[in-house]
Amino acid sequence: MTSTGRSEEPRTVTPPPELDLAAARKLLDAQPFSRLLGARVTAFGDGGATLEIDIREDLHQQNGFLHGGVLAYAADNALTFAAGAVLGPSVLTGGFSVQYLRPATGRTLRARATVVHAGRRQAVTRCDLLTVTEDDEETLCAVAQGTVLPVTARPS
């Protein structure tokens, strides 16, 4: 019943569409900035996501290390994709923090995120940011934590 005393039709709740690795890749590719960086989703599902970016000279800062903004971008997207694996595809970052541990050098940046806790109103996620060498050796260079919120898509 509404406050006016009229009854409403019962609402049917449609579950979020199933997301898989292919759908996650399509969502990432819809972001122009992600395409500019050459980001790719390499793992997705079960409350986790991994995003990778090839480390290129044009992504370096003045001292020859990967720019911190690239690490922050990777953390933000990996955290959000991990939460999306649990909350559905319509999510936004509520906030996140990054702790830089060492300069990022190597061949590839790998952002591996997992959901720590998920409820109806938010998911708390964490992310390890690793650099990968030519020999596939990983080095932890930063860690991040964030809160991701489900959103209702607005009609266009």
GROMACS .gro file of C-alpha atoms in nm:
model
  156
    1MET     CA    1   0.000   0.000   0.000
    2THR     CA    2   0.112   0.349  -0.071
    3SER     CA    3   0.054   0.646   0.155
    4THR     CA    4  -0.247   0.739  -0.057
    5GLY     CA    5  -0.420   0.413   0.030
    6ARG     CA    6  -0.402   0.271  -0.326
    7SER     CA    7  -0.247  -0.066  -0.372
    8GLU     CA    8   0.032  -0.108  -0.623
    9GLU     CA    9   0.111  -0.396  -0.846
   10PRO     CA   10   0.379  -0.615  -0.690
   11ARG     CA   11   0.721  -0.533  -0.830
   12THR     CA   12   0.921  -0.812  -0.977
   13VAL     CA   13   1.290  -0.787  -0.909
   14THR     CA   14   1.500  -0.889  -1.204
   15PRO     CA   15   1.832  -1.039  -1.097
   16PRO     CA   16   2.138  -0.878  -1.254
   17PRO     CA   17   2.243  -1.037  -1.580
   18GLU     CA   18   2.507  -1.303  -1.549
   19LEU     CA   19   2.852  -1.159  -1.585
   20ASP     CA   20   3.138  -1.362  -1.714
   21LEU     CA   21   3.487  -1.285  -1.841
   22ALA     CA   22   3.362  -1.199  -2.191
   23ALA     CA   23   3.102  -0.956  -2.053
   24ALA     CA   24   3.359  -0.798  -1.820
   25ARG     CA   25   3.594  -0.746  -2.114
   26LYS     CA   26   3.314  -0.582  -2.311
   27LEU     CA   27   3.234  -0.347  -2.021
   28LEU     CA   28   3.600  -0.247  -1.986
   29ASP     CA   29   3.631  -0.190  -2.360
   30ALA     CA   30   3.336   0.053  -2.341
   31GLN     CA   31   3.560   0.288  -2.135
   32PRO     CA   32   3.762   0.512  -2.371
   33PHE     CA   33   4.027   0.581  -2.104
   34SER     CA   34   4.075   0.207  -2.048
   35ARG     CA   35   4.130   0.160  -2.421
   36LEU     CA   36   4.382   0.447  -2.418
   37LEU     CA   37   4.583   0.271  -2.146
   38GLY     CA   38   4.548  -0.069  -2.313
   39ALA     CA   39   4.389  -0.223  -2.003
   40ARG     CA   40   4.249  -0.573  -2.018
   41VAL     CA   41   4.055  -0.797  -1.783
   42THR     CA   42   4.237  -1.130  -1.752
   43ALA     CA   43   4.028  -1.294  -1.477
   44PHE     CA   44   3.675  -1.234  -1.352
   45GLY     CA   45   3.418  -1.401  -1.130
   46ASP     CA   46   3.351  -1.540  -0.783
   47GLY     CA   47   3.408  -1.202  -0.618
   48GLY     CA   48   3.738  -1.135  -0.789
   49ALA     CA   49   3.887  -0.964  -1.091
   50THR     CA   50   4.231  -0.914  -1.240
   51LEU     CA   51   4.317  -0.625  -1.467
   52GLU     CA   52   4.648  -0.590  -1.655
   53ILE     CA   53   4.826  -0.306  -1.833
   54ASP     CA   54   5.149  -0.334  -2.029
   55ILE     CA   55   5.405  -0.095  -1.880
   56ARG     CA   56   5.511   0.147  -2.153
   57GLU     CA   57   5.744   0.446  -2.150
   58ASP     CA   58   5.456   0.688  -2.213
   59LEU     CA   59   5.301   0.573  -1.881
   60HIS     CA   60   5.613   0.660  -1.679
   61GLN     CA   61   5.669   0.955  -1.450
   62GLN     CA   62   5.984   1.171  -1.459
   63ASN     CA   63   6.204   0.918  -1.271
   64GLY     CA   64   6.128   0.632  -1.508
   65PHE     CA   65   5.876   0.448  -1.290
   66LEU     CA   66   5.515   0.372  -1.376
   67HIS     CA   67   5.307   0.678  -1.285
   68GLY     CA   68   5.108   0.647  -0.961
   69GLY     CA   69   4.796   0.758  -1.145
   70VAL     CA   70   4.815   0.445  -1.360
   71LEU     CA   71   4.833   0.231  -1.046
   72ALA     CA   72   4.537   0.420  -0.897
   73TYR     CA   73   4.337   0.373  -1.219
   74ALA     CA   74   4.413  -0.002  -1.218
   75ALA     CA   75   4.315  -0.034  -0.852
   76ASP     CA   76   3.990   0.158  -0.903
   77ASN     CA   77   3.882  -0.056  -1.197
   78ALA     CA   78   3.991  -0.389  -1.048
   79LEU     CA   79   3.813  -0.310  -0.719
   80THR     CA   80   3.497  -0.215  -0.906
   81PHE     CA   81   3.502  -0.518  -1.136
   82ALA     CA   82   3.553  -0.752  -0.839
   83ALA     CA   83   3.252  -0.597  -0.666
   84GLY     CA   84   3.053  -0.614  -0.991
   85ALA     CA   85   3.108  -0.990  -0.993
   86VAL     CA   86   2.897  -0.997  -0.674
   87LEU     CA   87   2.668  -0.692  -0.699
   88GLY     CA   88   2.598  -0.695  -1.074
   89PRO     CA   89   2.713  -0.473  -1.360
   90SER     CA   90   2.571  -0.139  -1.241
   91VAL     CA   91   2.819  -0.028  -0.976
   92LEU     CA   92   3.024   0.280  -0.893
   93THR     CA   93   3.326   0.334  -0.673
   94GLY     CA   94   3.223   0.500  -0.346
   95GLY     CA   95   3.584   0.563  -0.250
   96PHE     CA   96   3.922   0.396  -0.235
   97SER     CA   97   4.272   0.443  -0.101
   98VAL     CA   98   4.608   0.332  -0.234
   99GLN     CA   99   4.926   0.270  -0.038
  100TYR     CA  100   5.235   0.278  -0.259
  101LEU     CA  101   5.501   0.037  -0.134
  102ARG     CA  102   5.778   0.060  -0.395
  103PRO     CA  103   5.834   0.204  -0.743
  104ALA     CA  104   5.661   0.009  -1.017
  105THR     CA  105   5.892  -0.129  -1.284
  106GLY     CA  106   5.861  -0.432  -1.507
  107ARG     CA  107   5.675  -0.554  -1.813
  108THR     CA  108   5.315  -0.561  -1.688
  109LEU     CA  109   5.107  -0.411  -1.410
  110ARG     CA  110   4.866  -0.664  -1.261
  111ALA     CA  111   4.581  -0.548  -1.034
  112ARG     CA  112   4.428  -0.846  -0.853
  113ALA     CA  113   4.115  -0.757  -0.654
  114THR     CA  114   3.882  -0.955  -0.429
  115VAL     CA  115   3.565  -0.881  -0.239
  116VAL     CA  116   3.620  -0.878   0.136
  117HIS     CA  117   3.254  -0.828   0.226
  118ALA     CA  118   2.939  -0.771   0.022
  119GLY     CA  119   2.594  -0.666   0.132
  120ARG     CA  120   2.294  -0.520  -0.049
  121ARG     CA  121   2.418  -0.160  -0.022
  122GLN     CA  122   2.793  -0.192  -0.076
  123ALA     CA  123   3.091  -0.417  -0.123
  124VAL     CA  124   3.429  -0.370   0.041
  125THR     CA  125   3.711  -0.481  -0.183
  126ARG     CA  126   4.090  -0.498  -0.170
  127CYS     CA  127   4.350  -0.507  -0.444
  128ASP     CA  128   4.714  -0.606  -0.472
  129LEU     CA  129   4.901  -0.414  -0.741
  130LEU     CA  130   5.191  -0.616  -0.873
  131THR     CA  131   5.449  -0.565  -1.140
  132VAL     CA  132   5.541  -0.865  -1.353
  133THR     CA  133   5.885  -0.921  -1.510
  134GLU     CA  134   5.968  -1.092  -1.837
  135ASP     CA  135   6.017  -1.412  -1.631
  136ASP     CA  136   5.662  -1.379  -1.485
  137GLU     CA  137   5.799  -1.288  -1.141
  138GLU     CA  138   5.551  -1.075  -0.946
  139THR     CA  139   5.653  -0.792  -0.712
  140LEU     CA  140   5.400  -0.621  -0.487
  141CYS     CA  141   5.423  -0.244  -0.542
  142ALA     CA  142   5.098  -0.112  -0.390
  143VAL     CA  143   4.782  -0.218  -0.210
  144ALA     CA  144   4.437  -0.063  -0.229
  145GLN     CA  145   4.103  -0.091  -0.056
  146GLY     CA  146   3.770   0.048  -0.164
  147THR     CA  147   3.397   0.060  -0.125
  148VAL     CA  148   3.176  -0.006  -0.426
  149LEU     CA  149   2.807   0.081  -0.445
  150PRO     CA  150   2.531  -0.067  -0.660
  151VAL     CA  151   2.347   0.196  -0.864
  152THR     CA  152   2.020   0.200  -1.051
  153ALA     CA  153   2.067   0.279  -1.416
  154ARG     CA  154   1.891   0.598  -1.520
  155PRO     CA  155   1.661   0.583  -1.820
  156SER     CA  156   1.810   0.763  -2.118
   0.00000   0.00000   0.00000
